[in-house]
Coordinates of C-alpha atoms (C1' of nucleotides) in Angstrom, one line a residue:
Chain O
X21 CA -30.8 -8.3 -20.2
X22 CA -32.9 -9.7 -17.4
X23 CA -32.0 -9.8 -13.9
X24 CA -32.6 -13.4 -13.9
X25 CA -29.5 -13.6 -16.1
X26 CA -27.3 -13.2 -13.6
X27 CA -28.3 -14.5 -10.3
X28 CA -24.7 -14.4 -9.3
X29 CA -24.7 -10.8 -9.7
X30 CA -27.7 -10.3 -7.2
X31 CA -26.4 -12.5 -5.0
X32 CA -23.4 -10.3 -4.4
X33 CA -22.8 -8.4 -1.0
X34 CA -23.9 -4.8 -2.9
X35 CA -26.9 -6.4 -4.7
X36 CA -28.4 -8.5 -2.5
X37 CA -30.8 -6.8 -0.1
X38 CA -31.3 -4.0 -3.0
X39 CA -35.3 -3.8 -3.4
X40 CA -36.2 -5.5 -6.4
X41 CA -37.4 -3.1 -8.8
X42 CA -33.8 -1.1 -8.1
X43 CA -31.9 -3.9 -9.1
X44 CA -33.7 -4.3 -12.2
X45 CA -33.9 -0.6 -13.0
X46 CA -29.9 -1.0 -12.8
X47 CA -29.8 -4.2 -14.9
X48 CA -31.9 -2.2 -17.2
X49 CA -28.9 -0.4 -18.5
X50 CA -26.2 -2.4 -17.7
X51 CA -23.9 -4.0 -20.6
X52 CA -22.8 -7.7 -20.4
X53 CA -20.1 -7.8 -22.7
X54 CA -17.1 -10.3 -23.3
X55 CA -13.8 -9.4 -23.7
X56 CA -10.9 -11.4 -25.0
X57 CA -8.0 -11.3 -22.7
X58 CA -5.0 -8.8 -22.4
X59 CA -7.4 -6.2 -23.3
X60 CA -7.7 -3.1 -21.7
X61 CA -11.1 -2.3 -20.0
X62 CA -10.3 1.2 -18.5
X63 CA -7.0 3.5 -17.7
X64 CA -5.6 5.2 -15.0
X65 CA -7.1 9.2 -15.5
X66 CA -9.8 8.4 -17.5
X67 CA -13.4 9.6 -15.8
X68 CA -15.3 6.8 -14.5
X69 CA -18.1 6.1 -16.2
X70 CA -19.0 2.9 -15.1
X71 CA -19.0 0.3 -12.2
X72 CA -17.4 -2.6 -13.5
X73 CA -18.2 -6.4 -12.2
X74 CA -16.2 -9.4 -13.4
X75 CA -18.6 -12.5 -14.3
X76 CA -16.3 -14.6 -15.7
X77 CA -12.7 -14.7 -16.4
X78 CA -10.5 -12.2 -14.2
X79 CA -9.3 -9.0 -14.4
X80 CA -5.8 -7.2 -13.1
X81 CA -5.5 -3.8 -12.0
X82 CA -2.6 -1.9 -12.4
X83 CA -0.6 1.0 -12.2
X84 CA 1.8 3.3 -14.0
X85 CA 4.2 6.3 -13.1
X86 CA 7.7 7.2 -14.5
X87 CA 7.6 4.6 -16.9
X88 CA 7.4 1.8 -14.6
X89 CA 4.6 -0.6 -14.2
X90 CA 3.2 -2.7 -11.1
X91 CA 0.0 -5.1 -10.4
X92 CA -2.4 -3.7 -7.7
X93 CA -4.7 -6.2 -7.7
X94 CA -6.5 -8.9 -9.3
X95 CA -10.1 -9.6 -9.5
X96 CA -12.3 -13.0 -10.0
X97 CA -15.5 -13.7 -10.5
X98 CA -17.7 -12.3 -8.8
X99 CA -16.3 -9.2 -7.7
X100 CA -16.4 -4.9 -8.4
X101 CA -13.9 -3.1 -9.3
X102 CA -13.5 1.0 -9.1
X103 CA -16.4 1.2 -7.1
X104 CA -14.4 4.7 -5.1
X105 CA -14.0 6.5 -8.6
X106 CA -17.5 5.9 -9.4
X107 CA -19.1 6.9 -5.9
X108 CA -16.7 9.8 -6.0
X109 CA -17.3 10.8 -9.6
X110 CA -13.5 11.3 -10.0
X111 CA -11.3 9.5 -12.4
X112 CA -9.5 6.1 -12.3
X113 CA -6.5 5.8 -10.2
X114 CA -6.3 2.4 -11.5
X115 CA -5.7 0.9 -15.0
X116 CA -7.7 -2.8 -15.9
X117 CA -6.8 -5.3 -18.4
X118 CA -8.6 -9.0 -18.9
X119 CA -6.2 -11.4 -17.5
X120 CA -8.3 -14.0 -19.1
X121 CA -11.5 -13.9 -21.7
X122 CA -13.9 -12.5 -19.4
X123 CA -17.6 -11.5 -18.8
X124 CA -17.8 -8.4 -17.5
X125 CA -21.1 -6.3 -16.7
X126 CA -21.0 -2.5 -16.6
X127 CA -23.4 -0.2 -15.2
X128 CA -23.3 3.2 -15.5
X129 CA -21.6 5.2 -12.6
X130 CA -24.9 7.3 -12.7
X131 CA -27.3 5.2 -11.9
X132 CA -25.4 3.7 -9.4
X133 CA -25.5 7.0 -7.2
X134 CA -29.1 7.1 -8.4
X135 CA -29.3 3.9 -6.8
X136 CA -27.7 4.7 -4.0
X137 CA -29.8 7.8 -3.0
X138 CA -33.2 5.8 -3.4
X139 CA -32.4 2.6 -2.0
X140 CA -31.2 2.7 2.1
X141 CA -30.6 -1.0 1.7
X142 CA -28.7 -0.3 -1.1
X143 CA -26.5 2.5 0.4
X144 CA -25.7 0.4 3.4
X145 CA -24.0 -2.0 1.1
X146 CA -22.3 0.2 -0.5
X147 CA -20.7 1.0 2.2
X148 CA -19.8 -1.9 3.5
X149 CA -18.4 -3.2 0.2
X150 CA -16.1 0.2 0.0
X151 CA -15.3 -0.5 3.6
X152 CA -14.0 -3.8 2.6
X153 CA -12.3 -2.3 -0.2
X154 CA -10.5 -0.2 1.9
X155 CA -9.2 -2.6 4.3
X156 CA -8.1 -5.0 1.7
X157 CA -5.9 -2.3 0.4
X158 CA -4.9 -1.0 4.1
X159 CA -3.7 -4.8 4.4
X160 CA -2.1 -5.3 1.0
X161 CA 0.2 -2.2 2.3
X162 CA 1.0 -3.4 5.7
X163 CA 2.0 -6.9 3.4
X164 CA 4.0 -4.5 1.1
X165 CA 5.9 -2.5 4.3
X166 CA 5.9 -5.2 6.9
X167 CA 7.1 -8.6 5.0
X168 CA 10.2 -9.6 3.0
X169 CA 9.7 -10.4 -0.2
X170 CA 9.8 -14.3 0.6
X171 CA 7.4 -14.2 3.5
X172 CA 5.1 -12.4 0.8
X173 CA 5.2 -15.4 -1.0
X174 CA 5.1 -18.1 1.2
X175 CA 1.6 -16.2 2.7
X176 CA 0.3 -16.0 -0.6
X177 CA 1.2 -18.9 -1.2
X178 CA -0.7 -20.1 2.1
X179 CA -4.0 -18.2 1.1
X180 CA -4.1 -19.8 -2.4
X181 CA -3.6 -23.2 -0.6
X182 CA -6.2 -22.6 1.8
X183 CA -8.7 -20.9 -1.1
X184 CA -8.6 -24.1 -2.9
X185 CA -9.5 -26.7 -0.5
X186 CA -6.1 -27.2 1.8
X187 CA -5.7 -30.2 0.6
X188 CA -1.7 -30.0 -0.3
X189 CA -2.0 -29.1 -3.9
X190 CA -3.0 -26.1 -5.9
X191 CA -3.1 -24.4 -8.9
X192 CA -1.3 -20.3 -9.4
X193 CA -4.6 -18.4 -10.5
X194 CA -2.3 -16.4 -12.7
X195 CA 1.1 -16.5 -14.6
X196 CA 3.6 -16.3 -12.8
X197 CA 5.0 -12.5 -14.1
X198 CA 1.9 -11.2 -13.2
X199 CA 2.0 -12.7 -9.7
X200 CA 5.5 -11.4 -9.0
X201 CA 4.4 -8.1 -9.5
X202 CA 1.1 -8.1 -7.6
X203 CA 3.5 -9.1 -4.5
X204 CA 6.3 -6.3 -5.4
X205 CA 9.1 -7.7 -6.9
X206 CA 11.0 -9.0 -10.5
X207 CA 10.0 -12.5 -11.6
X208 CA 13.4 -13.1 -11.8
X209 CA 13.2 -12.8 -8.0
X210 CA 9.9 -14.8 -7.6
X211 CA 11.9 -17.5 -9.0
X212 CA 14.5 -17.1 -6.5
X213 CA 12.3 -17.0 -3.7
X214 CA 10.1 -20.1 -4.5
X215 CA 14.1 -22.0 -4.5
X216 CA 14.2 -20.4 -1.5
X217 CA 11.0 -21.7 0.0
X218 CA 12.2 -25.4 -1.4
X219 CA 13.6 -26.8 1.9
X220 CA 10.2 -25.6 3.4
X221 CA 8.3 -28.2 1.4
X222 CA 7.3 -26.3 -1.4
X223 CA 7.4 -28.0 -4.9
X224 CA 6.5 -26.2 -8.3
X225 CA 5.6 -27.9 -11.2
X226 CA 4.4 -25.1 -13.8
X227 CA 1.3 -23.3 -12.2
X228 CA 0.9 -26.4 -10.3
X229 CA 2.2 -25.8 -6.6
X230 CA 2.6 -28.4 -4.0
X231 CA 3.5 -27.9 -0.1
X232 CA 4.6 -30.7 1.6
X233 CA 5.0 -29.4 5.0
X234 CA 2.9 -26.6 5.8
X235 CA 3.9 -26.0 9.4
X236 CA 6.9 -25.1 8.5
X237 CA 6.0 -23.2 6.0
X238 CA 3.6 -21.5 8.7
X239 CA 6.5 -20.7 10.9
X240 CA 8.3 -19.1 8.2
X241 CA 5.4 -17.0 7.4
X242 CA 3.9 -16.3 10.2
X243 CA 0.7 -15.2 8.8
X244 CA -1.4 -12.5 10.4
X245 CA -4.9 -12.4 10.4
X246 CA -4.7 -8.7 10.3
X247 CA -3.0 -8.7 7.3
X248 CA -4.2 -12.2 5.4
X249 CA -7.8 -13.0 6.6
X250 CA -9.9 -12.0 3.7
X251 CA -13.0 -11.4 5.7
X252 CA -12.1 -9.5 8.6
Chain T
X172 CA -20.5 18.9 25.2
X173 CA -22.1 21.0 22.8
X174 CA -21.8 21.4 18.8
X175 CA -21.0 25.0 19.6
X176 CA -17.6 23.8 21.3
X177 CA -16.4 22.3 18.2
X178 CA -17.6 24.5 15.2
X179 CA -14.6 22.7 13.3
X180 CA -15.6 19.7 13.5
X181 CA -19.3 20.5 12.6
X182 CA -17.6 21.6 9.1
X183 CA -16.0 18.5 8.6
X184 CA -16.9 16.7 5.0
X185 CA -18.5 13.9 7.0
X186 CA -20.7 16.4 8.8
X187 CA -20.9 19.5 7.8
X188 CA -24.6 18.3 5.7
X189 CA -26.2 16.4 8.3
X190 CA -29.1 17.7 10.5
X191 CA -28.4 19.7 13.4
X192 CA -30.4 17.5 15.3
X193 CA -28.5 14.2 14.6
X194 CA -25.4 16.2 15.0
X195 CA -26.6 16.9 18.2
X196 CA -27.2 13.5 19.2
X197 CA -24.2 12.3 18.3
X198 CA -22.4 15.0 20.1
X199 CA -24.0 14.7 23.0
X200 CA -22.6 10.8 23.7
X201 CA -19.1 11.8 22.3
X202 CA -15.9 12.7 24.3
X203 CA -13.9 15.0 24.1
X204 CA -10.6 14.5 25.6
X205 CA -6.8 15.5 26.0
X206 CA -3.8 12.9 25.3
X207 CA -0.6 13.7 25.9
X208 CA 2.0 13.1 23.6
X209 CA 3.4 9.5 22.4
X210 CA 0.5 8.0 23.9
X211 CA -1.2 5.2 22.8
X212 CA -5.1 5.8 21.6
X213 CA -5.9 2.4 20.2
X214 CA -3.8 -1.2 19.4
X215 CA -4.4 -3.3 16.1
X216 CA -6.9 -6.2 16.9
X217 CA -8.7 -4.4 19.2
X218 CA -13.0 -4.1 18.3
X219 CA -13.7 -0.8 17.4
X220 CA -15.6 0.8 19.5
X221 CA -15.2 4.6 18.7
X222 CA -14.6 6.6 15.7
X223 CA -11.8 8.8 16.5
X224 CA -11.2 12.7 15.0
X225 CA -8.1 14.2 15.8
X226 CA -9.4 18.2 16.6
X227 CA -6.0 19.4 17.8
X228 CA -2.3 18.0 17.8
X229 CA -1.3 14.5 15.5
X230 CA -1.9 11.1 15.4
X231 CA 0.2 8.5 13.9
X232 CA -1.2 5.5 12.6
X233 CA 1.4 2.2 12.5
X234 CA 1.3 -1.5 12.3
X235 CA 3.1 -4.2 13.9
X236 CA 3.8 -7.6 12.5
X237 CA 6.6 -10.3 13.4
X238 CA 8.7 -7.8 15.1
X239 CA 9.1 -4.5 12.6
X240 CA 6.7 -1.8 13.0
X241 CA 5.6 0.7 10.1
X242 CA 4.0 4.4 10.3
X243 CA 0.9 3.9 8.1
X244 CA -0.3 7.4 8.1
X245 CA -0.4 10.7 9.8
X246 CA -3.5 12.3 11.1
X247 CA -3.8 16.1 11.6
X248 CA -6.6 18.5 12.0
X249 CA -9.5 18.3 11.7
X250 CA -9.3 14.7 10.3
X251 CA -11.2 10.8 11.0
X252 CA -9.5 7.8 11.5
X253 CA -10.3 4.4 11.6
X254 CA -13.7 4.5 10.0
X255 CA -14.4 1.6 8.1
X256 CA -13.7 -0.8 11.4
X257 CA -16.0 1.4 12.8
X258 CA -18.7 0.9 10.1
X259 CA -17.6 -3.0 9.5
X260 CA -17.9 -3.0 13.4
X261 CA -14.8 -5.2 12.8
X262 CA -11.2 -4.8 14.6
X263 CA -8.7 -2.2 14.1
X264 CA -6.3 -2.9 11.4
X265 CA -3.9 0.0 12.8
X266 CA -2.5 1.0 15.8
X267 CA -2.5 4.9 16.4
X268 CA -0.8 6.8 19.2
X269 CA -0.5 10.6 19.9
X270 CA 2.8 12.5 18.1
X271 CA 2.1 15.4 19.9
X272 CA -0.5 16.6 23.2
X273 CA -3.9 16.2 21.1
X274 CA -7.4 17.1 21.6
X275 CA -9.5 14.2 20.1
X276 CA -13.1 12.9 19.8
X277 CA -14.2 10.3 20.3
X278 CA -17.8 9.0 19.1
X279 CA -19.6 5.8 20.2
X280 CA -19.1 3.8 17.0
X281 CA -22.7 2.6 17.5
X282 CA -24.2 6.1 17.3
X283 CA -22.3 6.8 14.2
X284 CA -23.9 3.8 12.4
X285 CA -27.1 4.6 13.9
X286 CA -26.5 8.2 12.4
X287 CA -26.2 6.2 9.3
X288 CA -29.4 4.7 9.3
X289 CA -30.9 7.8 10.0
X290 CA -29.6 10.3 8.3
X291 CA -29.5 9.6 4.4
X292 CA -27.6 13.1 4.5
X293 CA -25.1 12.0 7.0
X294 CA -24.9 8.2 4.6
X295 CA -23.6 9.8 1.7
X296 CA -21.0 11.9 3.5
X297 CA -19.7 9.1 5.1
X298 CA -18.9 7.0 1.5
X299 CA -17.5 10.3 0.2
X300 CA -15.3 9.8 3.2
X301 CA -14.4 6.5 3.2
X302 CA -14.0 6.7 -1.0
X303 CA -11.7 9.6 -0.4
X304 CA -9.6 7.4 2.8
X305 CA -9.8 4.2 0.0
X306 CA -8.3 6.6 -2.8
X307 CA -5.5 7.7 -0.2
X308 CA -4.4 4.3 0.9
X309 CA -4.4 3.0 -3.0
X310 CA -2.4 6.4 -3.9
X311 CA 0.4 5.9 -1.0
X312 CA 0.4 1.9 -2.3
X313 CA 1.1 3.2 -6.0
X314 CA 3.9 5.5 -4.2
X315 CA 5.4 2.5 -2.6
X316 CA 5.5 0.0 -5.2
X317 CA 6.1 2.9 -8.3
X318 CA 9.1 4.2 -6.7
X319 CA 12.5 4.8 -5.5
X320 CA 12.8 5.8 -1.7
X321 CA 14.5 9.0 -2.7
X322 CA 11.7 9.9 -5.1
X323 CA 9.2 9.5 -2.7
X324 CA 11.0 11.7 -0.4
X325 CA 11.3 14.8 -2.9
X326 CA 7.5 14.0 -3.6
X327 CA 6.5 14.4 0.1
X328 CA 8.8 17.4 0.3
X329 CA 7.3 18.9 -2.6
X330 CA 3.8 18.0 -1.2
X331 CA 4.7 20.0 2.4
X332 CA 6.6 22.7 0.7
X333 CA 3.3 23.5 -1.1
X334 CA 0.9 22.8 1.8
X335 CA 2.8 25.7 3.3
X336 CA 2.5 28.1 1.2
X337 CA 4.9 27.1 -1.3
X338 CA 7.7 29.8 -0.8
X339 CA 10.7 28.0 -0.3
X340 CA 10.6 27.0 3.2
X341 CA 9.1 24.9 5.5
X342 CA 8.4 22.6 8.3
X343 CA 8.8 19.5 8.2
X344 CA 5.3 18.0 10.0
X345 CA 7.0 15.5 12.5
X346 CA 10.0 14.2 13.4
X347 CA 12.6 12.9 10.7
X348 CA 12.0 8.9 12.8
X349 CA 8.4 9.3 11.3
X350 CA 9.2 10.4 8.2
X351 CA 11.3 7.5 7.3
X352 CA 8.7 5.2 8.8
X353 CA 6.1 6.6 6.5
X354 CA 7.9 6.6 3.6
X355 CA 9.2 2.7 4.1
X356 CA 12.7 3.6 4.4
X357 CA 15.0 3.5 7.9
X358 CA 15.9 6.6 9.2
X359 CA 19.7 6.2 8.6
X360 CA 18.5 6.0 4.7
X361 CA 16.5 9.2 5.0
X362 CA 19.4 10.6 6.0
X363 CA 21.2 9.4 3.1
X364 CA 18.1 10.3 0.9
X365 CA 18.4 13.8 1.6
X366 CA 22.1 14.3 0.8
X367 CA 21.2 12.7 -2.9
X368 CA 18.7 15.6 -2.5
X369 CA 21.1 18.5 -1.9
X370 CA 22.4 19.0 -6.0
X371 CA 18.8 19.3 -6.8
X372 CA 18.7 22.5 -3.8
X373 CA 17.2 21.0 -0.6
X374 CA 18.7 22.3 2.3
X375 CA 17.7 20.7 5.7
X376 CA 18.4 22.9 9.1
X377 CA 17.2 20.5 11.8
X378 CA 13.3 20.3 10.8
X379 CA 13.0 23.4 8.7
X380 CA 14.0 22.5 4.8
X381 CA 14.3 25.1 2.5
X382 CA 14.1 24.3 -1.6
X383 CA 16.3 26.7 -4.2
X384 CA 15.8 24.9 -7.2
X385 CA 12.2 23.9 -7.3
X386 CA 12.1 23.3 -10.9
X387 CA 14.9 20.9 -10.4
X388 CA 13.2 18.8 -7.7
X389 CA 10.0 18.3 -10.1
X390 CA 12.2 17.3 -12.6
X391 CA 13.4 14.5 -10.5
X392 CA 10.4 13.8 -8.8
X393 CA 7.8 13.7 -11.4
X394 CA 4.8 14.1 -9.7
X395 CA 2.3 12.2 -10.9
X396 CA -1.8 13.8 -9.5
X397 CA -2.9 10.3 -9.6
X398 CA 0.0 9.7 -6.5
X399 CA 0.1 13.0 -5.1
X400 CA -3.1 15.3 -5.5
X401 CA -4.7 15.5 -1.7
X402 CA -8.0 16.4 -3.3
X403 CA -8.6 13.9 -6.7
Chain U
dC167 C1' 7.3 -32.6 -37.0
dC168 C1' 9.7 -28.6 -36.3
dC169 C1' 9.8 -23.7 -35.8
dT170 C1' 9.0 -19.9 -33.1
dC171 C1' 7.2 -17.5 -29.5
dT172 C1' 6.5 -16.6 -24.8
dC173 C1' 7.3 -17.6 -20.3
dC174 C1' 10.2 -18.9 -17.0
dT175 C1' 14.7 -19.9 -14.9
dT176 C1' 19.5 -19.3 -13.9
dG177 C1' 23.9 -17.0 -13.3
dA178 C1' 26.6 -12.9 -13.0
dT179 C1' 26.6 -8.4 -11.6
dA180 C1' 25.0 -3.9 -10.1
dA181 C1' 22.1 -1.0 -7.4
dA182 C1' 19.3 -0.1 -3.6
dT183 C1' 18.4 -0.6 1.0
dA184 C1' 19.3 -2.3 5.7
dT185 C1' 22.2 -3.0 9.6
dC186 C1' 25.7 -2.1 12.9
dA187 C1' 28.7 0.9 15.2
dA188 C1' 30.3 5.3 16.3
dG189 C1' 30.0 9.8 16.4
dT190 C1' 27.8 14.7 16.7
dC191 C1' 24.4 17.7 17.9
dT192 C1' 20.9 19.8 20.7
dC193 C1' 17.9 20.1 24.3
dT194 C1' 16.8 19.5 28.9
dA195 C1' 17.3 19.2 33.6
dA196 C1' 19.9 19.0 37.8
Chain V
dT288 C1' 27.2 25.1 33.6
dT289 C1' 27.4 20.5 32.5
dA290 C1' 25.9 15.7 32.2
dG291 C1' 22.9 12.8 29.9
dA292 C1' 19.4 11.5 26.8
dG293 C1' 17.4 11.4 22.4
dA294 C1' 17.5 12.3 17.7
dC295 C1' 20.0 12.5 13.8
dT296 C1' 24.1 11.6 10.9
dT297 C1' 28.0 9.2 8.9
dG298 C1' 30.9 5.4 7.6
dA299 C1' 31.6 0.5 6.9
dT300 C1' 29.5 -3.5 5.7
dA301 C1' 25.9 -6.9 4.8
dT302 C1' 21.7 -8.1 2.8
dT303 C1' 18.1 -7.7 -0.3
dT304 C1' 16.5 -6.8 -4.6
dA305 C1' 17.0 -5.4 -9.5
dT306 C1' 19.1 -5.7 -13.9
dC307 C1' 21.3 -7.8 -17.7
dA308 C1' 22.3 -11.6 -20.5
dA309 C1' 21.6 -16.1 -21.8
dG310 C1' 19.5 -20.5 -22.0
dG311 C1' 15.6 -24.0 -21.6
dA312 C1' 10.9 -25.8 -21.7
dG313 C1' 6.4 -25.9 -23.3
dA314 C1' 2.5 -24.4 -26.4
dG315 C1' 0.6 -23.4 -30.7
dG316 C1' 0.9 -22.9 -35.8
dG317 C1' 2.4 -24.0 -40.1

DNA sequence: CCCTCTCCTTGATAAATATCAAGTCTCTAA
DNA sequence: TTAGAGACTTGATATTTATCAAGGAGAGGG
């Protein structure tokens, strides 16, 4: 596979200001490999033996403990996934499953600390890609402790709106079981809370959402660009 | 201030391999200063100008949106906070403030990334240690959203109990207000938490807790290493 | 076209957690 | 020694969330 395969992937914060020939040393033994969806790419425990970067399609990460189960994230193209595990050479703490058929590149965990000791360029993305890791999760907590389970929604609801354009009208990027456990609660309850999120101009149709009136949806949710700004 | 002063901090992960003479450096434009207790160090939202390491007394790290307010971690000896705003040179996502008198240092955030440049040494200890901070925060997210408020509390309990030597008594780190915070429950529910706990032998005398049935508490606690191991 | 499956919704109920209001206890300081 | 403050606890109640059970709607396959 030729680096030219995937400008997309080199065009990623980590990849871009890699030198050249380390970039292609890496895409030298990568995999691109397509996976139907519901399948299971990697589980929680299991030694990390690769960096994993969805193409195509999307991914969701999740986690397990005392028989319960719960949606830690979900990733789109183009986006890493486990990059801590690898760096760390310790094992998952996350399981991932295709949401979707995807196209997924792997590269050995390996060379990517080969990669990073060699390339300075390289390393300095690194960390700021794990930096942004880290705050995304540091946010998705303060979401988790600081919001009701409606105001979870009607934020989320607010960042898919603005995502796609603004423009009143979007699509759910996911079923709607897997989105009410990404924001912590039963879908029996996601149900209830988009009835409850009704008089505040928000219509579902399917996976097809519509808000009528998205200042008052803004003053119920009061989002916080500490907690919803995807950049920062 | 000299490196000599701090011989504890000089064995910290993040830079116990770098060279003396970068140590040095950055040494020489960090401060070294005394808070009393309950003070605050730094608010959410502001730009992060120094990377703080708490050398002597506690630190807790909370967030603030619409009104509540949530502990979001406890720092002790000799432990780094807020390091990926530092290297993002973005804002602070937490607030921290002093839980008891504390000695802390503070370094320039500019010198640490400069450090980072320089030091290839000093680069990889610093994605060890934001990896390991990124593993933490996903770990107490799994906690949150995996389980029951009691069950987190026997988990923490068991996690002191064996901090401290594991022989049936201990201390509990901070006041019970915290505790609660940290674990997402109100203190009146700690409270309540901790009588479900007595059958399964916790005792609680003010802040020391003593366990008689250890065996018992693992059985209701189930602790999982991919929640509660410090070190993985 | 209809069956069946899955996903989602709804209603009824139960469980978990929060809130409000006293109370108790302990520590400190006058 | 005692008053007061702060931290914690307890009880009563409200709210939030989960669970259980059933039904409906839509998609895909025969």
């Amino acid at each position: 596979m030729r680096a030219s395969d995937l400008p997309e992937v080199r065009a990623l914060g980590l990849f871009s200001s890699m030198e050249e020939k380390h970039f292609d040393a890496l895409m030298e033994v990568a995999y691109l490999q397509t996976f139907p969806p519901q399948l299971d790419l990697i589980a929680e425990g299991d030694v990390a033996d690769f960096l994993y970067i969805v193409v195509e399609g999307s991914v969701e990460l999740f986690a397990r403990s005392n028989g319960r189960e719960s949606t830690m994230g979900l990733v789109r193209p183009v986006g890493t996934f486990i990059l801590a595990a690898v760096l760390k050479d310790a094992v998952y703490l996350m399981s991932a499953r295709t949401a979707q058929r995807s196209k997924i590149l792997l590269i050995p965990s390996q060379n990517i600390r080969e990669a990073f000791q060699q390339d300075a360029e390289f390393a300095r993305a690194i960390v700021q890609e794990l930096a942004s890791c880290y705050r995304g999760v540091v946010k998705e907590h303060k979401n988790l402790k600081l919001r009701t389970a409606v105001e979870r929604l009607a934020n989320r609801l607010l960042r898919y709106h603005n995502d796609q354009g603004g423009n009143g009208s979007f699509e759910l990027p996911h079923d709607k079981r897997t989105l009410a456990s990404a924001l912590g609660m039963t879908p029996e309850n996601l149900s209830r809370a988009f009835n409850t999120l009704k008089p505040y101009g928000v219509e579902v149709e399917g996976s097809t959402i519509r808000l009528t009136d998205v200042n008052s949806m803004e003053t119920l949710a009061k989002p916080n660009p500490l907690i919803d700004d995807r950049k920062t």
